[in-house]
């Protein structure tokens, strides 16, 4: 602890949510990955947490601002690891329809007519909604992403942003995605990172996916895409190509770079060896509310965790999920997982907190920087 | 419209949620059972809604209080048709455990030591929480119900209350339940109605259930009990007695009186003919959050509705459900039903509103008095 100069901020007497050390011996604690440390002090210098200690240890430490947080819990910011922020403009527009009809007859015709002005307003509104809900970092996969990047820069949030593309746009779509990723990476004082954002294996060709993997490797970028969104997609992929969507990603080399897969409710047991053997970091973003809304299966969280995949929590866009509330994603993940696994001990409240913080941060490639209350973050 | 004396209250320019007439011709509207009527006025005299008309029709009508509700929706009060209100004192006490362990090792040992003072505080807190959440009527099944009745009288809510009993208490338990029901029925200016409240077929003997049915018939009382709470209960009942819990109720004559069955997630297809053939009014209270929490199936709402059963929405006690929020019960009912039935068109937002209002009111025997915005209610 550097006591020579005053700290910028000291929070005392809080109960701090801490992530278990890997060598934690209590098996229950290790399984949940979270514990709560009472009467704790957090010391901040230059915008970085430098110490997590007993409140008594900082009693005499000089600081510019001191907050007595008795009775309060200190949490790391939540990470929403897959959304389409401008879609808040479409919230509540159409309900109670099957996903194909919902998308093809309503959402897509409107989306393809959105103006940059609506995208900008939507992104700002989404940022406000996420800030209110305790989200400090999100991953976004949409169009007109310069507009979203501007909103992130303005609001002070952290985000990983990807400009979506389809192969139907020709090479220009892919090139715009790369151009955006290279131009805005590490911008907004480092708060913005970027990804390459092919839409999905069913809208992007195998060749384009393979080129994307190459570009990701060359430029050290994350790839963020939808894959195996539901069981029907997986079945169609098997019928048409004899491969699951995860098999398509593997063949394209996308499991050898860092990849963030949205949804994955159609991931099968046969996909698990490929995910386990991935040489890149694999994250899966699970947004359980929309899956219920469309009557889908949910993400196989337990199998993915066992396979070494980082499962992060997400809200998807507000058109399908209705809110950008990661607390709700935690609640629904815990409840739906319990019912799906027929096991009330899985997934626990503490596991849900871990998925929405450190696991989500890892899924978006920021696990070394955010997602837990630890010195240096 | 009686224009001779001023009305007590007129609400104008609201959008009113109205329940479809039975002869409504639009099939979608009939299925949902709900529609919204714009620019509507509600006229109240002597605490009763006497008119639902166009706002223009009341422009010149005299009244003591007039509310311009432009931009607002007028809803009937929500009905929480199965809870144990004092259990708010146990909220969050223990999580992430199987139901047997949760109940036997934690909840029951604490419940059996609850003091009347804690029950009274719990009931008052629960009433406050329900009022804040838009609930104006609830059905409660617990102990020390005079205490709960006092809270209801004080808070102005409407409630159907039953003093729970087990056969292990001897005839005194059953007699206390009857005594309470007769003493407090139609009290608090008619806001309190009562029921006989055997705990469940696995804690109350067939003889006691049959006597309860007789007492209900003689005294014109509702019977409110847990039955077929989950699939395991049904399986155990079949193993031990060769009958499902619903079969047990039928044999005891409980389907020939008005009965409110809590949960019913273990109701099987083979139970449906008995429920359809019931000569009494059968209601089932569905509290979906707790079912997720324990990893149970959910209530077979679609089959029950098709069988003519009134399915009401509920929160159960706050120990298993965590909140007394009927809005949350609506959300989870819609979402879980969509996934369970693999049909995003079922159950719709409007159906959820119907279940939480008129269907819940019918399930607790108050369908003629509350649950919809209609003259005389």
XYZ file of C-alpha atoms in Angstrom:
754
model
C 0.000 0.000 0.000
C 1.465 3.302 -1.104
C 0.808 5.597 1.854
C 3.096 8.372 0.641
C 0.389 10.188 -1.352
C -3.304 10.370 -0.439
C -5.551 7.798 -2.119
C -8.269 9.151 -4.412
C -11.077 7.133 -2.851
C -11.465 4.776 0.080
C -14.668 2.821 0.595
C -14.843 1.374 4.109
C -17.004 -1.087 6.059
C -18.598 -2.654 2.982
C -19.259 -6.315 2.376
C -17.222 -7.050 -0.738
C -18.147 -9.657 -3.313
C -14.872 -11.387 -4.124
C -14.053 -14.114 -6.594
C -12.530 -17.219 -5.059
C -8.861 -17.831 -5.564
C -8.226 -20.833 -7.785
C -6.636 -22.671 -4.860
C -9.596 -22.039 -2.566
C -9.995 -25.187 -0.470
C -13.704 -25.031 0.422
C -15.318 -27.091 -2.372
C -18.674 -25.279 -2.188
C -16.940 -21.942 -2.439
C -14.882 -23.167 -5.363
C -18.019 -24.380 -7.155
C -19.809 -21.085 -6.707
C -16.678 -19.078 -7.387
C -17.853 -16.213 -5.193
C -17.561 -15.258 -1.557
C -18.490 -12.254 0.528
C -15.917 -10.551 2.750
C -17.368 -8.448 5.571
C -16.061 -5.107 6.911
C -13.810 -4.552 3.948
C -12.111 -1.470 2.566
C -11.425 -0.707 -1.109
C -8.627 1.707 -1.949
C -8.611 3.451 -5.342
C -5.748 5.433 -6.914
C -5.782 6.846 -10.459
C -9.021 5.055 -11.284
C -7.641 1.658 -10.333
C -8.441 -0.498 -7.316
C -5.118 -0.910 -5.521
C -6.127 -2.650 -2.293
C -8.877 -4.819 -0.825
C -8.226 -5.010 2.941
C -9.828 -4.965 6.374
C -11.459 -1.640 7.108
C -9.233 -1.283 10.197
C -6.119 -1.282 8.001
C -7.082 1.984 6.277
C -8.275 3.900 9.323
C -5.315 6.268 9.194
C -4.743 6.294 5.468
C -5.047 9.714 3.868
C -7.500 10.077 0.972
C -9.401 12.681 -1.033
C -12.790 11.008 -0.659
C -13.933 8.471 1.912
C -17.262 6.597 1.739
C -18.611 4.774 4.785
C -20.469 1.870 3.148
C -21.785 0.202 6.315
C -24.706 -2.053 5.399
C -23.843 -1.980 1.696
C -22.340 -4.566 -0.630
C -19.581 -3.676 -3.085
C -19.837 -5.531 -6.384
C -17.757 -5.386 -9.530
C -19.670 -3.842 -12.428
C -21.864 -6.314 -14.285
C -20.902 -7.279 -17.837
C -23.641 -7.719 -20.461
C -21.809 -9.891 -22.942
C -24.194 -9.856 -25.899
C -26.625 -7.161 -26.880
C -27.721 -5.062 -29.832
C -28.054 -1.830 -27.918
C -29.889 0.249 -30.568
C -32.735 -2.303 -30.532
C -34.199 -0.653 -27.425
C -36.030 1.396 -30.069
C -37.928 -1.782 -30.998
C -38.797 -2.914 -27.473
C -42.315 -4.276 -27.056
C -43.107 -3.786 -30.719
C -44.308 -7.330 -31.271
C -44.851 -10.144 -28.785
C -46.138 -13.698 -28.599
C -45.002 -14.803 -32.057
C -42.617 -17.535 -33.256
C -39.097 -16.262 -33.838
C -39.166 -16.558 -37.662
C -42.388 -14.599 -37.970
C -41.268 -12.143 -35.296
C -38.007 -11.484 -37.158
C -38.960 -11.744 -40.841
C -42.352 -10.045 -40.717
C -41.679 -7.365 -38.114
C -38.160 -6.798 -36.796
C -36.102 -7.063 -39.961
C -38.365 -4.840 -42.138
C -38.116 -2.166 -39.446
C -34.413 -2.675 -38.750
C -33.534 -2.309 -42.406
C -35.163 1.115 -42.337
C -33.607 2.414 -39.123
C -31.924 5.769 -39.540
C -28.547 6.612 -37.992
C -30.436 9.062 -35.782
C -32.619 6.280 -34.320
C -29.570 4.061 -33.866
C -27.817 6.868 -32.008
C -30.790 7.559 -29.746
C -31.249 3.842 -29.127
C -27.597 3.364 -28.202
C -27.684 6.272 -25.750
C -30.927 5.075 -24.179
C -29.494 1.558 -23.895
C -26.363 2.897 -22.206
C -28.496 4.783 -19.695
C -30.565 1.675 -19.005
C -27.469 -0.458 -18.492
C -25.790 2.089 -16.209
C -28.950 2.215 -14.085
C -28.857 -1.598 -13.874
C -25.257 -1.793 -12.667
C -23.699 -2.729 -16.009
C -20.312 -1.119 -16.598
C -19.291 -3.096 -19.681
C -21.139 -4.641 -22.602
C -20.508 -6.426 -25.890
C -22.499 -5.135 -28.845
C -23.012 -6.696 -32.283
C -24.913 -4.389 -34.632
C -24.765 -1.942 -37.523
C -23.703 1.720 -37.551
C -21.306 0.881 -34.740
C -19.435 4.160 -34.950
C -22.626 5.639 -33.538
C -22.597 3.145 -30.668
C -18.892 3.791 -30.078
C -19.634 7.495 -29.804
C -22.330 6.774 -27.201
C -19.912 4.592 -25.219
C -17.234 7.283 -25.339
C -19.740 9.847 -24.123
C -21.291 7.772 -21.318
C -18.090 6.463 -19.754
C -19.015 2.809 -20.138
C -16.626 0.131 -21.339
C -17.619 -1.947 -24.370
C -16.486 -4.453 -26.919
C -18.068 -3.485 -30.236
C -18.370 -5.315 -33.530
C -19.773 -4.092 -36.860
C -22.029 -6.908 -38.062
C -21.786 -8.244 -41.610
C -23.483 -10.764 -43.919
C -21.877 -12.435 -46.908
C -24.777 -11.089 -48.974
C -23.128 -7.674 -48.621
C -20.109 -8.939 -50.597
C -16.539 -8.438 -49.357
C -17.429 -4.846 -48.429
C -19.381 -5.993 -45.370
C -16.414 -7.930 -44.022
C -14.058 -5.089 -44.851
C -16.244 -2.551 -43.046
C -16.272 -4.824 -40.010
C -12.458 -5.014 -40.047
C -12.093 -1.291 -40.694
C -14.328 -0.463 -37.734
C -12.483 -2.944 -35.496
C -9.062 -1.528 -36.337
C -10.134 2.116 -36.207
C -11.936 2.055 -32.853
C -9.968 -0.594 -30.942
C -8.525 0.777 -27.686
C -10.313 4.087 -28.223
C -12.140 6.159 -25.582
C -9.082 5.966 -23.313
C -8.956 2.196 -23.793
C -12.566 1.679 -22.718
C -13.560 0.504 -26.188
C -12.225 -2.753 -27.557
C -13.510 -4.323 -30.764
C -14.342 -7.560 -32.483
C -14.985 -8.863 -35.968
C -18.693 -9.573 -36.235
C -19.903 -12.036 -38.860
C -23.650 -12.376 -38.293
C -23.929 -16.181 -38.113
C -22.882 -19.382 -39.945
C -26.217 -19.408 -41.797
C -25.754 -15.884 -43.211
C -21.981 -15.883 -43.671
C -20.223 -18.341 -45.987
C -17.588 -20.825 -44.864
C -15.026 -18.870 -46.866
C -15.918 -15.599 -45.162
C -15.764 -17.305 -41.761
C -12.306 -18.693 -42.585
C -11.083 -15.264 -43.750
C -12.531 -13.760 -40.548
C -10.551 -16.260 -38.474
C -7.394 -15.265 -40.353
C -8.074 -11.559 -39.867
C -8.739 -12.125 -36.166
C -5.470 -13.968 -35.758
C -3.445 -11.389 -37.693
C -4.934 -8.464 -35.786
C -5.385 -10.015 -32.349
C -9.141 -9.415 -32.444
C -12.058 -11.256 -30.857
C -14.710 -12.726 -33.198
C -18.269 -12.173 -31.958
C -21.063 -14.005 -33.808
C -24.348 -15.857 -33.385
C -24.097 -19.643 -33.663
C -26.253 -22.635 -32.785
C -28.805 -20.101 -31.590
C -31.462 -22.782 -31.248
C -31.989 -26.439 -31.876
C -33.749 -25.880 -35.213
C -30.651 -24.076 -36.552
C -28.490 -26.986 -35.526
C -30.862 -29.488 -37.133
C -30.964 -27.489 -40.381
C -27.179 -27.209 -40.397
C -26.851 -30.965 -39.918
C -29.371 -31.629 -42.707
C -27.753 -29.243 -45.178
C -24.053 -29.607 -44.414
C -23.693 -32.669 -42.201
C -22.102 -30.434 -39.580
C -23.418 -28.580 -36.561
C -22.884 -24.796 -36.431
C -20.064 -25.435 -33.932
C -18.566 -27.870 -36.446
C -18.725 -25.093 -39.042
C -16.877 -22.728 -36.703
C -14.257 -25.382 -36.010
C -13.670 -26.053 -39.710
C -13.341 -22.318 -40.371
C -10.622 -22.031 -37.717
C -12.798 -19.906 -35.463
C -12.111 -22.124 -32.453
C -8.395 -21.387 -32.837
C -8.930 -17.683 -32.204
C -10.835 -15.957 -29.398
C -14.520 -16.294 -30.159
C -17.707 -15.131 -28.435
C -20.711 -17.246 -29.442
C -24.135 -15.716 -28.831
C -26.843 -18.004 -27.458
C -25.640 -21.537 -28.253
C -28.902 -23.089 -27.087
C -28.513 -25.495 -30.017
C -25.073 -26.707 -28.885
C -25.152 -30.516 -28.701
C -23.143 -32.964 -26.613
C -21.255 -33.902 -29.797
C -19.987 -30.291 -29.992
C -18.338 -30.401 -26.573
C -15.061 -32.099 -27.588
C -14.441 -29.412 -30.229
C -15.129 -26.674 -27.698
C -12.863 -28.333 -25.112
C -10.083 -28.743 -27.665
C -10.289 -25.127 -28.875
C -6.918 -23.420 -28.857
C -8.586 -19.992 -28.710
C -10.611 -18.661 -25.790
C -14.252 -19.671 -26.261
C -17.033 -17.697 -24.604
C -20.768 -18.297 -24.881
C -23.216 -15.479 -24.153
C -26.452 -16.762 -22.618
C -29.554 -14.524 -22.651
C -32.220 -16.747 -21.123
C -35.273 -14.494 -21.337
C -35.506 -14.486 -25.102
C -35.138 -18.270 -25.207
C -38.203 -18.629 -23.010
C -40.049 -16.071 -25.100
C -39.492 -18.085 -28.282
C -40.057 -21.450 -26.604
C -36.458 -22.560 -27.201
C -34.216 -24.763 -25.119
C -31.817 -22.847 -22.923
C -28.017 -22.697 -23.136
C -26.425 -25.926 -21.832
C -24.519 -23.979 -19.182
C -23.415 -26.944 -17.095
C -22.001 -28.883 -20.029
C -20.248 -25.772 -21.351
C -18.698 -24.942 -17.982
C -17.510 -28.548 -17.699
C -15.995 -28.198 -21.187
C -13.981 -25.176 -20.061
C -16.072 -22.589 -21.924
C -16.579 -19.177 -20.316
C -20.346 -18.704 -20.065
C -21.249 -15.053 -19.752
C -24.670 -13.561 -19.133
C -26.425 -11.304 -21.564
C -29.686 -9.648 -22.429
C -29.606 -9.795 -26.217
C -31.409 -6.812 -27.776
C -34.471 -5.326 -26.116
C -36.715 -6.435 -28.990
C -36.385 -10.096 -27.979
C -35.476 -9.752 -24.317
C -37.511 -6.636 -23.521
C -34.976 -5.346 -20.968
C -31.205 -4.842 -20.730
C -31.319 -5.962 -17.112
C -28.460 -8.321 -16.267
C -29.912 -8.879 -12.775
C -32.905 -10.392 -14.500
C -30.574 -12.505 -16.668
C -28.978 -13.761 -13.431
C -32.342 -14.610 -11.889
C -33.606 -16.391 -14.982
C -30.324 -18.224 -15.522
C -30.429 -19.585 -11.969
C -34.126 -20.518 -12.153
C -34.119 -22.004 -15.653
C -30.904 -23.921 -15.063
C -32.361 -25.470 -11.902
C -35.407 -26.648 -13.815
C -33.526 -27.761 -16.920
C -31.002 -29.757 -14.892
C -33.672 -30.870 -12.387
C -31.167 -29.856 -9.738
C -32.018 -27.091 -7.242
C -28.352 -26.962 -6.181
C -27.434 -25.808 -9.714
C -27.126 -22.993 -10.591
C -26.730 -21.090 -7.337
C -27.158 -17.387 -6.702
C -23.399 -17.107 -6.258
C -22.766 -18.917 -9.535
C -25.126 -16.491 -11.266
C -23.117 -13.590 -9.852
C -19.913 -15.175 -11.116
C -21.337 -15.668 -14.617
C -22.476 -12.030 -14.789
C -19.137 -10.629 -13.626
C -15.823 -12.445 -14.123
C -17.084 -15.115 -16.542
C -18.766 -12.488 -18.728
C -15.615 -10.372 -18.615
C -13.575 -13.379 -19.757
C -16.065 -14.118 -22.525
C -15.568 -10.638 -23.976
C -11.780 -10.785 -23.581
C -11.532 -8.433 -20.626
C -11.027 -10.983 -17.870
C -7.660 -9.516 -16.924
C -9.055 -6.016 -16.517
C -12.619 -6.084 -15.186
C -15.169 -8.447 -13.662
C -13.887 -8.721 -10.096
C -12.807 -6.569 -7.170
C -9.104 -7.266 -7.214
C -6.065 -5.010 -7.070
C -5.111 -3.671 -10.478
C -8.698 -3.631 -11.812
C -76.213 6.372 -15.316
C -77.655 8.033 -12.227
C -76.958 11.704 -12.830
C -79.222 12.982 -10.058
C -76.500 12.983 -7.382
C -72.810 13.686 -7.987
C -70.607 10.640 -8.510
C -67.857 10.063 -5.934
C -65.067 9.595 -8.460
C -64.695 9.833 -12.202
C -61.503 8.718 -13.934
C -61.354 10.018 -17.506
C -59.216 9.488 -20.609
C -57.648 6.247 -19.413
C -57.018 3.128 -21.455
C -59.083 0.506 -19.640
C -58.182 -3.180 -19.526
C -61.481 -4.962 -20.068
C -62.325 -8.637 -20.073
C -63.886 -9.900 -23.284
C -67.556 -10.703 -23.274
C -68.178 -14.426 -23.656
C -69.814 -13.801 -27.039
C -66.852 -11.830 -28.335
C -66.475 -12.767 -32.021
C -62.772 -12.091 -32.598
C -61.178 -15.495 -31.910
C -57.809 -14.051 -30.863
C -59.499 -11.686 -28.466
C -61.577 -14.525 -27.076
C -58.464 -16.656 -26.573
C -56.658 -13.909 -24.734
C -59.765 -12.851 -22.859
C -58.571 -9.277 -22.549
C -58.841 -6.121 -24.585
C -57.866 -2.486 -24.097
C -60.418 0.294 -24.563
C -58.936 3.750 -25.234
C -60.194 7.120 -23.951
C -62.447 5.539 -21.369
C -64.117 6.903 -18.238
C -64.803 4.981 -15.030
C -67.575 6.235 -12.747
C -67.571 5.228 -9.063
C -70.419 5.636 -6.546
C -70.379 4.318 -2.978
C -67.157 2.403 -3.602
C -68.571 0.546 -6.589
C -67.791 0.978 -10.269
C -71.112 1.919 -11.854
C -70.115 2.794 -15.416
C -67.390 2.179 -17.994
C -68.057 4.574 -20.890
C -66.447 6.904 -23.414
C -64.777 9.848 -21.740
C -66.985 12.205 -23.737
C -70.095 10.757 -22.094
C -69.104 11.985 -18.632
C -67.892 15.457 -19.588
C -70.822 17.142 -17.879
C -71.389 14.646 -15.093
C -71.056 16.085 -11.598
C -68.612 14.372 -9.257
C -66.696 14.952 -6.041
C -63.316 13.928 -7.467
C -62.178 13.776 -11.075
C -58.882 12.258 -12.246
C -57.555 12.943 -15.730
C -55.734 9.674 -16.487
C -54.433 10.569 -19.951
C -51.533 8.268 -20.832
C -52.405 5.837 -18.040
C -53.932 2.374 -18.064
C -56.696 1.403 -15.637
C -56.453 -2.211 -14.451
C -58.553 -4.198 -12.032
C -56.625 -5.008 -8.849
C -54.451 -8.102 -9.166
C -55.427 -11.200 -7.187
C -52.704 -13.318 -5.566
C -54.570 -16.562 -5.195
C -52.194 -18.565 -3.000
C -49.728 -17.268 -0.471
C -48.602 -17.702 3.115
C -48.231 -14.040 3.885
C -46.386 -14.309 7.232
C -43.582 -16.197 5.485
C -42.084 -12.901 4.295
C -40.245 -13.190 7.612
C -38.381 -16.176 6.155
C -37.511 -14.652 2.782
C -34.008 -15.397 1.552
C -33.223 -17.513 4.585
C -32.076 -20.519 2.609
C -31.555 -20.934 -1.128
C -30.308 -23.429 -3.664
C -31.477 -26.586 -1.842
C -33.902 -29.367 -2.804
C -37.407 -28.793 -1.484
C -37.339 -31.587 1.122
C -34.091 -30.379 2.652
C -35.176 -26.745 2.353
C -38.435 -27.473 4.185
C -37.492 -30.163 6.717
C -34.076 -28.864 7.752
C -34.726 -25.126 7.633
C -38.230 -23.773 7.062
C -40.298 -26.089 9.238
C -38.034 -25.949 12.322
C -38.225 -22.161 12.158
C -41.941 -22.012 11.314
C -42.839 -24.201 14.260
C -41.158 -21.653 16.506
C -42.677 -18.519 14.995
C -44.318 -16.279 17.590
C -47.692 -14.579 17.013
C -45.745 -11.313 17.019
C -43.596 -12.409 14.073
C -46.667 -13.717 12.234
C -48.394 -10.366 12.761
C -45.400 -8.377 11.548
C -44.988 -10.711 8.583
C -48.644 -10.389 7.593
C -48.510 -6.595 7.738
C -45.289 -6.462 5.764
C -46.770 -8.838 3.188
C -49.880 -6.671 2.855
C -47.721 -3.611 2.264
C -45.679 -5.460 -0.345
C -48.799 -6.659 -2.163
C -50.430 -3.216 -2.122
C -47.270 -1.732 -3.603
C -47.411 -4.402 -6.325
C -51.007 -3.696 -7.329
C -52.593 -6.631 -5.498
C -55.955 -5.799 -3.942
C -57.024 -9.330 -2.992
C -55.188 -12.459 -1.894
C -55.839 -15.990 -0.664
C -53.840 -17.046 2.380
C -53.338 -20.518 3.852
C -51.428 -20.426 7.133
C -51.553 -20.566 10.919
C -52.574 -17.867 13.417
C -54.973 -16.563 10.793
C -56.796 -14.269 13.185
C -53.606 -12.278 13.114
C -53.638 -12.174 9.307
C -57.345 -11.242 9.329
C -56.546 -8.333 11.637
C -53.867 -7.151 9.212
C -56.293 -7.402 6.282
C -58.949 -5.467 8.195
C -56.416 -2.783 9.013
C -54.874 -2.423 5.543
C -58.100 -2.317 3.533
C -57.213 -5.271 1.337
C -59.641 -8.033 0.416
C -58.670 -11.631 1.254
C -59.832 -15.201 1.457
C -58.249 -16.719 4.545
C -57.969 -20.307 5.748
C -56.553 -21.657 9.021
C -54.352 -24.573 7.983
C -54.586 -27.943 9.710
C -52.939 -31.367 9.703
C -54.569 -34.622 10.801
C -51.657 -35.048 13.234
C -53.274 -32.259 15.279
C -56.304 -34.495 15.903
C -59.869 -33.250 15.360
C -58.937 -29.978 17.096
C -56.994 -28.802 14.053
C -59.965 -29.304 11.768
C -62.302 -27.717 14.291
C -60.073 -24.662 14.666
C -60.086 -24.307 10.880
C -63.898 -24.420 10.817
C -64.215 -22.106 13.797
C -61.984 -19.528 12.140
C -63.850 -19.829 8.835
C -67.255 -19.298 10.431
C -66.132 -16.535 12.786
C -64.323 -14.344 10.266
C -66.325 -14.988 7.071
C -67.738 -11.764 5.594
C -65.909 -9.696 8.228
C -64.073 -6.399 7.662
C -67.105 -5.000 5.868
C -67.285 -8.092 3.678
C -63.676 -7.783 2.514
C -62.687 -10.997 4.278
C -64.059 -14.328 3.087
C -62.807 -17.646 4.403
C -62.023 -21.219 3.481
C -61.390 -24.533 5.184
C -57.697 -25.261 4.880
C -56.532 -28.868 5.156
C -52.783 -28.776 4.473
C -52.559 -31.467 1.767
C -53.620 -35.055 0.976
C -50.286 -36.361 2.311
C -50.708 -34.711 5.729
C -54.486 -34.976 6.097
C -56.281 -38.345 6.157
C -58.924 -39.386 3.667
C -61.476 -39.274 6.489
C -60.543 -35.719 7.415
C -60.710 -34.681 3.767
C -64.186 -36.219 3.462
C -65.359 -34.464 6.629
C -63.916 -31.218 5.272
C -65.911 -31.657 2.063
C -69.067 -32.135 4.140
C -68.341 -29.092 6.280
C -67.679 -27.019 3.165
C -70.968 -28.083 1.627
C -72.969 -27.438 4.815
C -71.445 -24.020 5.365
C -70.998 -22.866 1.785
C -67.236 -22.506 2.237
C -64.344 -22.822 -0.192
C -61.704 -25.499 0.518
C -58.140 -24.299 -0.030
C -55.390 -26.926 0.079
C -52.127 -28.041 -1.508
C -52.407 -31.025 -3.851
C -50.274 -32.656 -6.532
C -47.709 -30.009 -5.709
C -45.074 -31.786 -7.783
C -44.571 -34.912 -9.806
C -42.823 -36.755 -6.955
C -45.907 -36.305 -4.733
C -48.095 -37.744 -7.442
C -45.752 -40.699 -7.947
C -45.638 -41.419 -4.196
C -49.423 -41.181 -3.988
C -49.778 -43.636 -6.863
C -47.281 -46.035 -5.249
C -48.890 -45.923 -1.816
C -52.592 -45.613 -2.609
C -52.976 -46.392 -6.287
C -54.531 -42.961 -6.737
C -53.180 -39.571 -7.734
C -53.670 -36.682 -5.276
C -56.498 -35.446 -7.538
C -58.039 -38.941 -7.299
C -57.830 -38.624 -3.516
C -59.665 -35.288 -3.632
C -62.310 -36.760 -5.915
C -62.892 -39.742 -3.633
C -63.196 -37.416 -0.630
C -65.909 -35.401 -2.395
C -63.702 -32.334 -2.620
C -64.407 -31.930 -6.343
C -68.123 -31.605 -5.545
C -67.543 -28.442 -3.514
C -65.624 -25.300 -4.436
C -61.934 -26.094 -4.130
C -58.730 -24.119 -4.635
C -55.755 -26.371 -5.334
C -52.333 -24.870 -4.766
C -49.622 -25.656 -7.345
C -50.869 -28.787 -9.117
C -47.615 -29.186 -11.048
C -48.051 -32.938 -10.498
C -51.487 -33.043 -12.151
C -51.445 -35.733 -14.844
C -53.482 -36.136 -18.025
C -55.375 -38.946 -16.297
C -56.612 -36.380 -13.712
C -58.265 -34.157 -16.303
C -61.557 -36.068 -16.686
C -62.170 -35.855 -12.920
C -61.427 -32.120 -12.945
C -63.711 -31.583 -15.960
C -66.490 -33.581 -14.325
C -66.255 -31.722 -10.997
C -69.617 -30.404 -9.853
C -67.922 -27.818 -7.647
C -65.863 -24.890 -8.935
C -62.228 -25.958 -9.284
C -59.422 -23.426 -9.184
C -55.695 -24.079 -9.415
C -53.221 -21.541 -8.070
C -49.998 -21.472 -10.088
C -46.885 -19.889 -8.557
C -44.228 -20.522 -11.204
C -41.163 -19.031 -9.538
C -40.963 -21.573 -6.756
C -41.346 -24.430 -9.230
C -38.281 -23.231 -11.092
C -36.416 -22.774 -7.833
C -36.988 -26.394 -6.838
C -36.469 -27.742 -10.353
C -40.073 -28.948 -10.653
C -42.311 -29.158 -13.666
C -44.700 -26.241 -13.968
C -48.498 -26.228 -13.709
C -50.118 -27.727 -16.849
C -52.006 -24.481 -17.478
C -53.122 -25.248 -21.019
C -54.579 -28.654 -20.138
C -56.291 -27.225 -17.058
C -57.823 -24.324 -18.983
C -59.061 -26.790 -21.624
C -60.572 -28.876 -18.787
C -62.534 -25.859 -17.573
C -60.425 -25.216 -14.482
C -59.886 -21.607 -13.362
C -56.117 -21.139 -13.253
C -55.167 -18.242 -11.008
C -51.732 -16.740 -10.498
C -49.968 -16.744 -7.186
C -46.689 -16.122 -5.457
C -46.782 -18.782 -2.748
C -44.947 -17.663 0.407
C -41.866 -15.472 0.163
C -39.650 -18.255 1.533
C -40.016 -20.277 -1.680
C -40.926 -17.532 -4.145
C -38.833 -14.716 -2.646
C -41.344 -12.025 -3.649
C -45.110 -11.451 -3.475
C -44.991 -9.843 -6.895
C -47.883 -10.983 -9.106
C -46.414 -9.052 -12.059
C -43.441 -11.370 -11.814
C -45.814 -14.358 -11.640
C -47.423 -13.099 -14.866
C -44.050 -12.717 -16.588
C -42.819 -16.128 -15.506
C -46.129 -17.816 -16.330
C -46.025 -16.437 -19.875
C -42.336 -17.282 -20.378
C -42.361 -20.732 -18.791
C -45.607 -21.739 -20.517
C -44.145 -20.771 -23.900
C -41.114 -22.936 -23.289
C -43.020 -25.841 -21.736
C -45.560 -25.933 -24.570
C -42.887 -25.083 -27.195
C -45.371 -22.524 -28.454
C -44.490 -18.812 -28.440
C -48.149 -17.978 -29.117
C -49.076 -19.494 -25.750
C -49.347 -17.984 -23.180
C -49.713 -14.372 -24.303
C -49.245 -11.213 -22.268
C -53.007 -10.687 -22.386
C -53.673 -14.231 -21.179
C -51.300 -13.621 -18.284
C -53.262 -10.504 -17.359
C -56.494 -12.501 -17.481
C -55.087 -15.230 -15.231
C -53.912 -12.676 -12.662
C -57.228 -10.839 -12.561
C -60.563 -12.480 -13.385
C -59.339 -16.087 -13.409
C -57.629 -15.625 -10.030
C -60.771 -13.965 -8.673
C -62.840 -16.939 -9.844
C -60.361 -19.373 -8.314
C -60.820 -17.767 -4.885
C -64.601 -17.585 -5.258
C -64.806 -13.846 -5.861
C -65.361 -13.862 -9.618
C -68.691 -12.102 -9.301
C -67.255 -9.272 -7.249
C -63.691 -8.456 -8.312
C -61.183 -9.219 -11.041
C -62.441 -7.002 -13.842
C -63.502 -3.427 -14.538
C -67.224 -3.935 -14.951
C -70.250 -2.151 -13.498
C -71.167 -3.457 -10.063
C -67.599 -4.373 -9.070
